[in-house]
Short mmCIF file of C-alpha atoms in Angstrom, two decimals:
data_model
loop_
_atom_site.label_atom_id
_atom_site.label_comp_id
_atom_site.label_asym_id
_atom_site.label_seq_id
_atom_site.Cartn_x
_atom_site.Cartn_y
_atom_site.Cartn_z
CA UNK A 216 112.45 73.72 -90.79
CA UNK A 217 115.79 75.44 -91.20
CA UNK A 218 115.21 77.46 -88.09
CA UNK A 219 114.48 74.30 -86.17
CA UNK A 220 117.78 72.89 -87.35
CA UNK A 221 119.59 76.00 -86.19
CA UNK A 222 118.06 75.76 -82.76
CA UNK A 223 119.00 72.11 -82.47
CA UNK A 224 122.55 72.92 -83.54
CA UNK A 225 123.03 75.80 -81.14
CA UNK A 226 121.55 73.62 -78.41
CA UNK A 227 124.13 70.97 -79.20
CA UNK A 228 126.98 73.46 -79.16
CA UNK A 229 125.78 74.87 -75.86
CA UNK A 230 125.63 71.35 -74.46
CA UNK A 231 129.12 70.59 -75.70
CA UNK A 232 130.38 73.81 -74.15
CA UNK A 233 128.68 72.87 -70.90
CA UNK A 234 130.30 69.43 -71.01
CA UNK A 235 133.80 70.82 -71.58
CA UNK A 236 133.19 73.34 -68.82
CA UNK A 237 132.09 70.56 -66.45
CA UNK A 238 135.16 68.47 -67.18
CA UNK A 239 137.51 71.40 -66.64
CA UNK A 240 135.84 72.62 -63.45
CA UNK A 241 136.14 69.15 -61.90
CA UNK A 242 139.75 68.90 -62.97
CA UNK A 243 142.03 68.32 -60.02
CA UNK A 244 144.46 66.17 -61.99
CA UNK A 245 146.12 68.52 -64.46
CA UNK A 246 147.76 70.96 -62.08
CA UNK A 247 151.17 72.60 -62.46
CA UNK A 248 152.77 69.74 -60.48
CA UNK A 249 151.44 66.94 -62.65
CA UNK A 250 152.12 68.84 -65.88
CA UNK A 251 155.68 69.32 -64.70
CA UNK A 252 155.85 65.59 -64.03
CA UNK A 253 154.69 64.92 -67.60
CA UNK A 254 157.28 67.39 -68.89
CA UNK A 255 160.06 65.47 -67.09
CA UNK A 256 158.73 62.31 -68.70
CA UNK A 257 158.69 63.92 -72.14
CA UNK A 258 162.31 65.06 -71.76
CA UNK A 259 163.43 61.56 -70.75
CA UNK A 260 161.53 59.90 -73.61
CA UNK A 261 162.91 62.26 -76.24
CA UNK A 262 166.47 61.99 -74.88
CA UNK A 263 166.35 58.22 -74.70
CA UNK A 264 164.85 57.70 -78.15
CA UNK A 265 167.01 60.32 -79.84
CA UNK A 266 170.31 59.09 -78.38
CA UNK A 267 169.42 55.44 -79.05
CA UNK A 268 168.55 56.19 -82.67
CA UNK A 269 171.71 58.24 -83.32
CA UNK A 270 174.03 55.64 -81.82
CA UNK A 271 172.09 52.81 -83.45
CA UNK A 272 172.38 54.52 -86.82
CA UNK A 273 176.14 55.02 -86.45
CA UNK A 274 176.54 51.32 -85.60
CA UNK A 275 174.20 50.13 -88.34
CA UNK A 276 176.07 51.63 -91.31
CA UNK A 277 179.28 49.57 -91.01
CA UNK A 278 177.30 46.54 -89.84
CA UNK A 279 175.11 46.69 -92.95
CA UNK A 280 178.23 46.75 -95.17
CA UNK A 281 179.74 43.80 -93.28
CA UNK A 282 176.41 41.99 -93.46
CA UNK A 283 176.69 42.13 -97.26
CA UNK A 284 180.23 40.77 -97.31
CA UNK A 285 180.97 37.71 -99.42
CA UNK A 286 183.12 36.18 -96.68
CA UNK A 287 181.17 33.89 -94.36
CA UNK A 288 183.21 34.64 -91.24
CA UNK A 289 182.45 38.35 -91.65
CA UNK A 290 178.79 38.19 -92.50
CA UNK A 291 177.76 35.34 -90.15
CA UNK A 292 178.46 37.10 -86.81
CA UNK A 293 176.54 40.17 -87.98
CA UNK A 294 173.69 38.00 -89.18
CA UNK A 295 173.65 36.14 -85.85
CA UNK A 296 173.48 39.47 -83.99
CA UNK A 297 170.58 40.83 -86.03
CA UNK A 298 168.85 37.44 -85.86
CA UNK A 299 169.00 37.33 -82.05
CA UNK A 300 168.00 40.94 -81.47
CA UNK A 301 165.17 40.88 -83.97
CA UNK A 302 164.02 37.49 -82.77
CA UNK A 303 163.54 38.34 -79.09
CA UNK A 304 161.19 40.90 -77.50
CA UNK A 305 162.72 44.24 -76.55
CA UNK A 306 161.23 43.92 -73.07
CA UNK A 307 163.21 40.72 -72.46
CA UNK A 308 166.39 42.37 -73.75
CA UNK A 309 165.78 45.27 -71.37
CA UNK A 310 165.26 42.96 -68.38
CA UNK A 311 168.34 40.92 -69.27
CA UNK A 312 170.55 43.99 -69.49
CA UNK A 313 169.12 45.79 -66.44
CA UNK A 314 168.95 42.83 -64.05
CA UNK A 315 171.50 40.64 -65.86
CA UNK A 316 174.50 42.91 -65.26
CA UNK A 317 174.12 42.64 -61.47
CA UNK A 318 173.52 38.90 -61.53
CA UNK A 319 177.17 37.86 -61.34
CA UNK A 320 179.08 38.18 -58.11
CA UNK A 321 182.83 38.66 -58.32
CA UNK A 322 184.71 35.38 -58.52
CA UNK A 323 188.22 34.02 -59.01
CA UNK A 324 189.31 32.02 -62.02
CA UNK A 325 192.36 29.86 -61.36
CA UNK A 326 194.68 28.70 -64.07
CA UNK A 327 197.91 26.72 -63.75
CA UNK A 328 200.03 28.83 -61.41
CA UNK A 329 197.82 31.70 -60.33
CA UNK A 330 194.36 33.03 -60.38
CA UNK A 331 192.69 36.09 -61.77
CA UNK A 332 189.86 37.94 -60.08
CA UNK A 333 186.79 38.71 -62.18
CA UNK A 334 185.07 41.59 -60.39
CA UNK A 335 181.31 42.04 -60.18
CA UNK A 336 180.02 45.10 -62.01
CA UNK A 337 179.56 47.00 -58.74
CA UNK A 338 183.34 46.91 -58.23
CA UNK A 339 184.17 48.41 -61.63
CA UNK A 340 183.88 51.88 -63.17
CA UNK A 341 181.00 50.58 -65.28
CA UNK A 342 178.74 50.72 -62.21
CA UNK A 343 178.72 54.54 -62.38
CA UNK A 344 176.78 54.16 -65.61
CA UNK A 345 174.78 51.00 -64.97
CA UNK A 346 173.55 52.00 -61.54
CA UNK A 347 170.96 54.34 -62.99
CA UNK A 348 168.31 52.84 -65.28
CA UNK A 349 169.03 55.26 -68.15
CA UNK A 350 172.19 53.64 -69.54
CA UNK A 351 170.94 50.02 -69.35
CA UNK A 352 167.71 51.08 -71.06
CA UNK A 353 169.62 53.02 -73.71
CA UNK A 354 171.96 50.08 -74.32
CA UNK A 355 169.01 47.74 -74.87
CA UNK A 356 167.38 50.22 -77.24
CA UNK A 357 170.63 50.87 -79.15
CA UNK A 358 171.29 47.15 -79.68
CA UNK A 359 167.71 46.58 -80.77
CA UNK A 360 167.41 49.49 -83.18
CA UNK A 361 170.90 48.83 -84.61
CA UNK A 362 169.84 45.29 -85.48
CA UNK A 363 166.71 46.42 -87.32
CA UNK A 364 168.48 49.34 -89.02
CA UNK A 365 171.28 47.03 -90.18
CA UNK A 366 168.73 44.82 -91.92
CA UNK A 367 166.95 47.82 -93.46
CA UNK A 368 170.21 49.20 -94.88
CA UNK A 369 171.38 45.76 -95.93
CA UNK A 370 168.21 45.28 -97.93
CA UNK A 371 168.61 48.68 -99.54
CA UNK A 372 172.24 48.00 -100.47
CA UNK A 373 171.32 44.63 -101.96
CA UNK A 374 168.66 46.21 -104.13
CA UNK A 375 170.98 48.76 -105.76
CA UNK A 376 170.29 48.64 -109.50
CA UNK A 377 172.94 46.62 -111.35
CA UNK A 378 173.30 49.34 -113.99
CA UNK A 379 174.51 51.89 -111.43
CA UNK A 380 177.27 49.58 -110.27
CA UNK A 381 178.28 48.64 -113.81
CA UNK A 382 178.49 52.31 -114.71
CA UNK A 383 180.67 52.97 -111.66
CA UNK A 384 182.94 50.10 -112.58
CA UNK A 385 183.16 51.36 -116.16
CA UNK A 386 184.45 54.66 -114.75
CA UNK A 387 187.21 52.67 -113.05
CA UNK A 388 186.06 53.24 -109.47
CA UNK A 389 187.54 51.03 -106.76
CA UNK A 390 185.13 49.06 -104.51
CA UNK A 391 185.54 51.55 -101.67
CA UNK A 392 184.93 54.54 -103.89
CA UNK A 393 181.94 52.83 -105.49
CA UNK A 394 180.49 52.11 -102.06
CA UNK A 395 181.04 55.70 -100.92
CA UNK A 396 179.92 57.55 -104.01
CA UNK A 397 177.34 55.32 -105.67
CA UNK A 398 175.91 52.55 -103.53
CA UNK A 399 175.57 54.22 -100.12
CA UNK A 400 173.92 57.48 -101.22
CA UNK A 401 171.38 55.67 -103.34
CA UNK A 402 170.78 52.93 -100.76
CA UNK A 403 170.18 55.43 -97.93
CA UNK A 404 167.65 57.26 -100.03
CA UNK A 405 165.74 54.10 -100.75
CA UNK A 406 165.92 53.02 -97.10
CA UNK A 407 164.41 56.29 -95.89
CA UNK A 408 160.70 55.31 -95.75
CA UNK A 409 161.47 52.04 -93.92
CA UNK A 410 163.80 53.84 -91.53
CA UNK A 411 161.08 56.39 -90.78
CA UNK A 412 158.91 53.52 -89.61
CA UNK A 413 161.71 52.22 -87.43
CA UNK A 414 162.00 55.64 -85.76
CA UNK A 415 158.27 55.64 -84.98
CA UNK A 416 158.41 52.06 -83.69
CA UNK A 417 161.31 53.06 -81.45
CA UNK A 418 159.34 55.95 -79.98
CA UNK A 419 156.44 53.65 -79.21
CA UNK A 420 158.68 50.89 -77.90
CA UNK A 421 160.29 53.36 -75.49
CA UNK A 422 157.08 53.15 -73.44
CA UNK A 423 158.37 49.95 -71.87
CA UNK A 424 161.38 51.58 -70.23
CA UNK A 425 159.21 52.57 -67.26
CA UNK A 426 159.35 48.95 -66.06
CA UNK A 427 162.94 49.55 -64.96
CA UNK A 428 161.82 52.67 -63.03
CA UNK A 429 162.90 55.15 -65.67
CA UNK A 430 160.53 58.10 -65.49
CA UNK A 431 159.53 58.49 -69.15
CA UNK A 432 156.16 59.66 -70.48
CA UNK A 433 154.48 56.36 -69.71
CA UNK A 434 156.11 56.26 -66.27
CA UNK A 435 154.74 59.74 -65.56
CA UNK A 436 151.29 58.62 -66.69
CA UNK A 437 151.46 55.57 -64.40
CA UNK A 438 152.43 57.78 -61.45
CA UNK A 439 149.51 60.10 -62.07
CA UNK A 440 147.15 57.20 -62.64
CA UNK A 441 148.19 55.66 -59.32
CA UNK A 442 147.95 58.95 -57.46
CA UNK A 443 144.55 60.11 -58.70
CA UNK A 444 143.02 56.72 -59.62
CA UNK A 445 142.23 58.19 -63.02
CA UNK A 446 143.38 55.76 -65.72
CA UNK A 447 141.38 57.41 -68.45
CA UNK A 448 142.66 60.96 -67.98
CA UNK A 449 146.26 59.98 -67.25
CA UNK A 450 146.72 57.68 -70.23
CA UNK A 451 144.59 59.65 -72.70
CA UNK A 452 146.72 62.72 -72.08
CA UNK A 453 149.94 60.80 -72.59
CA UNK A 454 148.55 59.15 -75.74
CA UNK A 455 147.90 62.64 -77.14
CA UNK A 456 151.53 63.60 -76.49
CA UNK A 457 152.80 60.44 -78.23
CA UNK A 458 150.50 61.25 -81.13
CA UNK A 459 152.00 64.74 -81.46
CA UNK A 460 155.53 63.31 -81.38
CA UNK A 461 154.64 60.73 -84.02
CA UNK A 462 153.11 63.32 -86.32
CA UNK A 463 156.21 65.47 -85.97
CA UNK A 464 158.42 62.53 -86.97
CA UNK A 465 156.15 61.71 -89.91
CA UNK A 466 156.28 65.33 -91.08
CA UNK A 467 160.07 65.43 -90.88
CA UNK A 468 160.43 62.21 -92.86
CA UNK A 469 157.91 63.36 -95.44
CA UNK A 470 159.97 66.49 -96.04
CA UNK A 471 163.17 64.47 -96.25
CA UNK A 472 161.63 62.02 -98.70
CA UNK A 473 160.35 64.87 -100.84
CA UNK A 474 163.83 66.31 -101.14
CA UNK A 475 165.97 63.19 -101.30
CA UNK A 476 163.72 61.01 -103.39
CA UNK A 477 162.87 63.73 -105.92
CA UNK A 478 164.73 61.82 -108.65
CA UNK A 479 162.45 58.81 -108.18
CA UNK A 480 159.20 60.72 -108.56
CA UNK A 481 157.49 60.43 -111.92
CA UNK A 482 157.47 63.64 -113.98
CA UNK A 483 153.93 64.82 -114.05
CA UNK B 52 105.67 39.40 -89.22
CA UNK B 53 103.41 40.26 -86.34
CA UNK B 54 104.07 36.89 -84.80
CA UNK B 55 107.81 37.56 -84.74
CA UNK B 56 107.34 40.90 -83.05
CA UNK B 57 105.13 39.38 -80.38
CA UNK B 58 107.53 36.53 -79.81
CA UNK B 59 110.56 38.72 -79.53
CA UNK B 60 108.71 41.05 -77.17
CA UNK B 61 107.82 38.07 -75.03
CA UNK B 62 111.44 37.00 -75.08
CA UNK B 63 112.61 40.43 -73.96
CA UNK B 64 110.07 40.59 -71.13
CA UNK B 65 111.03 37.14 -69.94
CA UNK B 66 114.72 38.03 -70.06
CA UNK B 67 114.19 41.25 -68.16
CA UNK B 68 112.16 39.59 -65.42
CA UNK B 69 114.86 36.92 -64.91
CA UNK B 70 117.44 39.67 -64.74
CA UNK B 71 115.40 41.54 -62.13
CA UNK B 72 115.00 38.38 -60.11
CA UNK B 73 118.72 37.60 -60.02
CA UNK B 74 119.45 41.20 -59.10
CA UNK B 75 117.13 41.09 -56.10
CA UNK B 76 118.46 37.75 -54.89
CA UNK B 77 122.02 39.15 -54.79
CA UNK B 78 120.87 42.29 -53.06
CA UNK B 79 119.01 40.34 -50.40
CA UNK B 80 122.16 38.53 -49.38
CA UNK B 81 124.25 41.77 -49.49
CA UNK B 82 127.41 39.72 -49.17
CA UNK B 83 128.28 38.22 -52.57
CA UNK B 84 129.25 34.56 -52.78
CA UNK B 85 132.08 34.16 -53.56
CA UNK B 86 133.43 37.40 -52.14
CA UNK B 87 136.21 38.54 -54.49
CA UNK B 88 139.09 40.22 -52.68
CA UNK B 89 141.73 42.20 -54.58
CA UNK B 90 145.30 41.92 -53.26
CA UNK B 91 148.80 42.89 -54.39
CA UNK B 92 151.31 40.11 -53.87
CA UNK B 93 153.95 39.40 -52.76
CA UNK B 94 153.72 41.71 -49.78
CA UNK B 95 155.08 39.64 -46.93
CA UNK B 96 153.98 39.20 -44.22
CA UNK B 97 150.55 40.45 -45.33
CA UNK B 98 150.06 38.33 -48.41
CA UNK B 99 152.44 36.00 -50.24
CA UNK B 100 152.68 32.59 -51.84
CA UNK B 101 154.27 29.50 -50.35
CA UNK B 102 156.52 27.50 -52.68
CA UNK B 103 153.58 25.11 -53.08
CA UNK B 104 151.56 27.96 -54.59
CA UNK B 105 149.28 28.22 -51.58
CA UNK B 106 148.40 31.77 -50.50
CA UNK B 107 149.23 32.78 -46.98
CA UNK B 108 149.95 35.81 -44.81
CA UNK B 109 148.24 37.99 -42.26
CA UNK B 110 145.67 39.41 -44.64
CA UNK B 111 144.98 36.11 -46.38
CA UNK B 112 144.27 34.37 -43.07
CA UNK B 113 142.28 37.28 -41.71
CA UNK B 114 140.31 37.51 -44.95
CA UNK B 115 139.53 33.80 -44.91
CA UNK B 116 138.38 34.03 -41.29
CA UNK B 117 136.26 37.01 -42.29
CA UNK B 118 134.62 35.08 -45.12
CA UNK B 119 133.83 32.23 -42.74
CA UNK B 120 132.26 34.75 -40.38
CA UNK B 121 130.20 36.16 -43.25
CA UNK B 122 129.17 32.65 -44.38
CA UNK B 123 130.66 33.14 -47.86
CA UNK B 124 133.71 31.98 -49.81
CA UNK B 125 136.86 34.02 -50.40
CA UNK B 126 138.18 34.35 -53.92
CA UNK B 127 141.52 36.19 -54.00
CA UNK B 128 142.27 38.24 -57.11
CA UNK B 129 145.84 39.43 -57.72
CA UNK B 130 146.30 43.02 -58.87
CA UNK B 131 149.31 45.35 -58.93
CA UNK B 132 149.02 47.95 -56.19
CA UNK B 133 149.16 50.96 -58.52
CA UNK B 134 145.92 49.82 -60.15
CA UNK B 135 144.17 48.39 -57.14
CA UNK B 136 141.59 51.15 -56.61
CA UNK B 137 140.71 51.50 -60.32
CA UNK B 138 140.37 47.69 -60.38
CA UNK B 139 137.75 47.87 -57.65
CA UNK B 140 135.89 50.64 -59.44
CA UNK B 141 135.99 48.51 -62.61
CA UNK B 142 134.41 45.63 -60.62
CA UNK B 143 137.28 43.21 -61.03
CA UNK B 144 136.66 42.32 -57.37
CA UNK B 145 134.19 43.25 -54.64
CA UNK B 146 136.57 44.52 -51.96
CA UNK B 147 140.26 45.40 -51.54
CA UNK B 148 142.21 43.82 -48.71
CA UNK B 149 145.77 44.75 -49.57
CA UNK B 150 147.48 46.89 -46.93
CA UNK B 151 145.41 49.83 -48.13
CA UNK B 152 145.62 52.68 -45.66
CA UNK B 153 142.50 54.68 -44.94
CA UNK B 154 143.15 58.31 -45.91
CA UNK B 155 140.96 61.20 -47.12
CA UNK B 156 142.23 61.06 -50.71
CA UNK B 157 141.12 57.45 -51.03
CA UNK B 158 137.88 57.98 -49.13
CA UNK B 159 136.77 60.17 -52.01
CA UNK B 160 136.83 57.06 -54.22
CA UNK B 161 135.99 54.12 -51.97
CA UNK B 162 134.24 53.19 -48.74
CA UNK B 163 136.44 51.79 -45.96
CA UNK B 164 135.69 49.30 -43.22
CA UNK B 165 136.98 49.93 -39.69
CA UNK B 166 140.80 49.58 -39.60
CA UNK B 167 142.17 46.13 -38.83
CA UNK B 168 145.85 46.98 -38.53
CA UNK B 169 147.95 50.11 -38.03
CA UNK B 170 151.65 49.80 -38.85
CA UNK B 171 154.11 52.71 -38.95
CA UNK B 172 156.40 53.21 -41.95
CA UNK B 173 160.13 52.68 -41.70
CA UNK B 174 163.39 53.26 -43.58
CA UNK B 175 165.46 50.29 -44.68
CA UNK B 176 169.04 50.43 -45.94
CA UNK B 177 172.01 48.13 -46.51
CA UNK B 178 173.85 47.28 -43.31
CA UNK B 179 177.08 48.90 -44.62
CA UNK B 180 175.35 52.08 -45.82
CA UNK B 181 176.25 55.36 -44.06
CA UNK B 182 172.52 55.85 -43.53
CA UNK B 183 172.48 52.78 -41.28
CA UNK B 184 174.12 54.76 -38.48
CA UNK B 185 171.50 57.51 -38.43
CA UNK B 186 169.65 57.74 -35.16
CA UNK B 187 166.47 59.75 -35.00
CA UNK B 188 164.54 60.78 -38.08
CA UNK B 189 166.04 60.60 -41.56
CA UNK B 190 165.73 64.16 -42.84
CA UNK B 191 166.35 65.83 -46.18
CA UNK B 192 169.95 66.50 -45.11
CA UNK B 193 170.67 62.78 -44.76
CA UNK B 194 168.71 61.84 -47.88
CA UNK B 195 170.19 64.53 -50.12
CA UNK B 196 171.21 63.06 -53.48
CA UNK B 197 170.18 59.55 -52.46
CA UNK B 198 167.98 57.19 -54.42
CA UNK B 199 164.79 56.33 -52.52
CA UNK B 200 162.75 53.28 -53.52
CA UNK B 201 159.01 53.00 -52.91
CA UNK B 202 156.10 51.06 -54.27
CA UNK B 203 154.13 53.16 -56.75
CA UNK B 204 150.94 54.75 -55.52
CA UNK B 205 151.10 53.83 -51.84
CA UNK B 206 151.25 56.35 -49.02
CA UNK B 207 155.03 56.01 -48.69
CA UNK B 208 155.29 57.09 -52.35
CA UNK B 209 153.13 60.16 -51.70
CA UNK B 210 155.10 61.02 -48.55
CA UNK B 211 158.61 60.85 -50.01
CA UNK B 212 157.52 62.44 -53.30
CA UNK B 213 156.10 65.44 -51.47
CA UNK B 214 158.81 65.76 -48.81
CA UNK B 215 162.02 64.63 -50.53
CA UNK B 216 161.13 64.76 -54.24
CA UNK B 217 163.27 67.88 -54.64
CA UNK B 218 166.43 66.72 -52.86
CA UNK B 219 166.48 63.00 -53.64
CA UNK B 220 165.58 60.78 -56.56
CA UNK B 221 162.40 58.77 -56.01
CA UNK B 222 162.18 55.46 -57.90
CA UNK B 223 158.73 53.90 -58.02
CA UNK B 224 158.25 50.16 -58.39
CA UNK B 225 155.14 48.32 -59.48
CA UNK B 226 156.18 45.17 -57.63
CA UNK B 227 157.88 44.90 -54.26
CA UNK B 228 160.18 42.11 -55.60
CA UNK B 229 161.76 44.48 -58.11
CA UNK B 230 162.48 47.00 -55.36
CA UNK B 231 164.12 44.25 -53.29
CA UNK B 232 166.29 43.25 -56.30
CA UNK B 233 167.45 46.83 -56.77
CA UNK B 234 168.10 47.28 -53.03
CA UNK B 235 170.21 44.15 -53.21
CA UNK B 236 172.28 45.29 -56.20
CA UNK B 237 172.83 48.71 -54.63
CA UNK B 238 170.83 50.68 -57.17
CA UNK B 239 168.56 52.03 -54.44
CA UNK B 240 170.05 53.60 -51.30
CA UNK B 241 167.01 53.50 -49.05
CA UNK B 242 163.57 51.92 -49.18
CA UNK B 243 160.60 53.43 -47.39
CA UNK B 244 158.09 50.73 -46.56
CA UNK B 245 155.41 49.60 -44.15
CA UNK B 246 157.53 48.66 -41.14
CA UNK B 247 156.50 44.97 -40.93
CA UNK B 248 156.97 44.52 -44.67
CA UNK B 249 160.50 45.91 -44.67
CA UNK B 250 161.27 43.88 -41.56
CA UNK B 251 160.05 40.69 -43.19
CA UNK B 252 161.07 41.12 -46.83
CA UNK B 253 164.42 42.88 -46.36
CA UNK B 254 165.79 42.37 -42.85
CA UNK B 255 164.60 38.87 -41.97
CA UNK B 256 164.86 37.38 -45.45
CA UNK B 257 168.47 38.48 -46.11
CA UNK B 258 170.37 37.54 -42.96
CA UNK B 259 172.05 40.74 -41.79
CA UNK B 260 172.31 42.35 -45.21
CA UNK B 261 169.73 45.05 -44.50
CA UNK B 262 168.81 47.05 -41.42
CA UNK B 263 165.99 49.23 -40.26
CA UNK B 264 167.23 52.77 -39.63
CA UNK B 265 165.91 56.08 -38.33
CA UNK B 266 162.71 56.36 -36.37
CA UNK B 267 159.47 54.78 -37.53
CA UNK B 268 157.02 57.33 -38.92
CA UNK B 269 153.24 57.45 -38.54
CA UNK B 270 152.58 61.20 -38.67
CA UNK B 271 151.17 63.36 -40.23
CA UNK B 272 147.76 61.76 -40.59
CA UNK B 273 147.35 63.39 -44.01
CA UNK B 274 149.72 60.76 -45.38
CA UNK B 275 149.72 57.96 -42.85
CA UNK B 276 145.97 57.89 -42.30
CA UNK B 277 144.15 55.63 -39.90
CA UNK B 278 145.47 52.15 -40.53
CA UNK B 279 144.65 49.47 -43.05
CA UNK B 280 140.99 49.09 -43.97
CA UNK B 281 139.00 46.90 -46.30
CA UNK B 282 137.83 49.03 -49.21
CA UNK B 283 134.64 48.64 -51.19
CA UNK B 284 132.56 50.67 -53.62
CA UNK B 285 130.83 53.74 -52.16
CA UNK B 286 127.34 52.33 -52.55
CA UNK B 287 128.04 49.03 -50.73
CA UNK B 288 126.86 50.38 -47.37
CA UNK B 289 125.19 47.12 -46.38
CA UNK B 290 128.36 45.16 -47.15
CA UNK B 291 130.38 47.57 -45.01
CA UNK B 292 128.03 46.95 -42.08
CA UNK B 293 128.41 43.18 -42.42
CA UNK B 294 132.21 43.40 -42.73
CA UNK B 295 132.53 45.77 -39.78
CA UNK B 296 130.51 43.52 -37.48
CA UNK B 297 132.45 40.47 -38.67
CA UNK B 298 135.74 42.27 -37.93
CA UNK B 299 134.36 43.18 -34.50
CA UNK B 300 133.66 39.52 -33.81
CA UNK B 301 137.14 38.48 -34.98
CA UNK B 302 138.57 41.03 -32.56
CA UNK B 303 136.36 39.79 -29.73
CA UNK B 304 137.16 36.10 -30.20
CA UNK B 305 140.92 36.75 -30.33
CA UNK B 306 141.49 35.77 -33.97
CA UNK B 307 143.02 39.16 -34.81
CA UNK B 308 145.34 39.02 -31.80
CA UNK B 309 146.42 35.46 -32.61
CA UNK B 310 147.20 36.38 -36.23
CA UNK B 311 149.18 39.50 -35.25
CA UNK B 312 151.21 37.43 -32.82
CA UNK B 313 151.84 34.87 -35.55
CA UNK B 314 152.99 37.30 -38.23
CA UNK B 315 154.50 40.31 -36.42
CA UNK B 316 157.21 40.45 -33.81
CA UNK B 317 155.48 42.13 -30.89
CA UNK B 318 158.10 44.79 -30.13
CA UNK B 319 158.44 45.97 -33.72
CA UNK B 320 154.84 46.81 -34.52
CA UNK B 321 151.80 48.34 -32.93
CA UNK B 322 148.50 46.63 -33.33
CA UNK B 323 145.55 48.76 -32.50
CA UNK B 324 142.10 47.74 -31.63
CA UNK B 325 140.26 51.02 -31.86
#
């Protein structure tokens, strides 16, 4: 009986080996050229996501503080911004920025005695940046991720334990010093898991940038799909790359959480 | 218990025999009714929509005439060009009639009818572009550092990617409209398109804004193939026979000639009848 099992198993392994061998011997898709194409896509995706996240993070910190202000005229504009950018699809934002900036022709505005010329974007220095799809795509991503990150940080700041703030006040700290030394460090720590999710969402959302001709990972997969008529191979391969990137991000955040949230772990 | 088994067996047998019957009745006709044709639109003058929503264009009219000849009904199915061959293989439609050039790479996947149209490919640029003054072929010297726009997955894409991919930036568009928008805003320096399409969509539609430049290209055959053909699945040999003879008849009775005259300026394009 056992022997029979062994035979069946080795037969299965041999079959599997045969199958893998068949797939590889028929492979005319994954050549040096297409792998290079995927590599270009990977570089673009990582650049785009990384830069967007860094800039978005830098913008989100002051915005989150303003968002928590007691003055209406300070907090309302920030709230409006996060409301709009969280309430509309990223794809629409991308289209609006990419095609929207070229929508206006130059025109003249007349007032009283003279007139002032409003140039179209092609006539200004901005066109050097907006001509290529990278900057418009990055701008859309930055504005989107900054809106979400602002809300994440705002929530974390709001949920700072009262006792910590009372203790800070008892030490005679000013509001600024309290923010810098007590509230922000503890809020950032608590925001870390939610922010990790935002980073992963951003990576996955970046797949849409190929609609404005940016050659990212998904764009590379579409090219290869169109060239070899092989949707399964082209997209499965790119899904595997996204999976690796996601696992890397998860691992990094897990390490960070382990170190930074050590004080919140129960003593076991 | 036994009764149930018998009944369900009877049910299965009955079901199978009906299935077999329907299968044979389709096979006997060998041209499905309706005949589903996959097409990428807009691709003027080959296939586009009138403001009323009605489909028109060279291929639409030719396809409809073809269906009449085959005594069936046309059902047009829209599909982006970069997925048009996989769409056929996934049976979303029975044939492709969408400016699909017959070339060896595609013949590995699909079966082609005889060609019904053979256009060259041409370069299109803004009228005030320095490239507009080029006479003769646009070479890598002229295209160095330029942004070239093509539609993803068509032969023009393969051609510029292989020849100019190193010296110029190739931008690939899923839809022709988006390429036209980016040509208009100046994001793309030159578009490489089927000559009649560029003529219609860029030059004629934007009074004097765009021009055709350089010489038209239809060699080497490795890229530019043997003209547009109707594509179907490899095993549809009987369907190919029917379509080929119908195309032959449309050639003989002058329908093809009349449609070419209607949609293409005679001096700009070459219609072939071989």
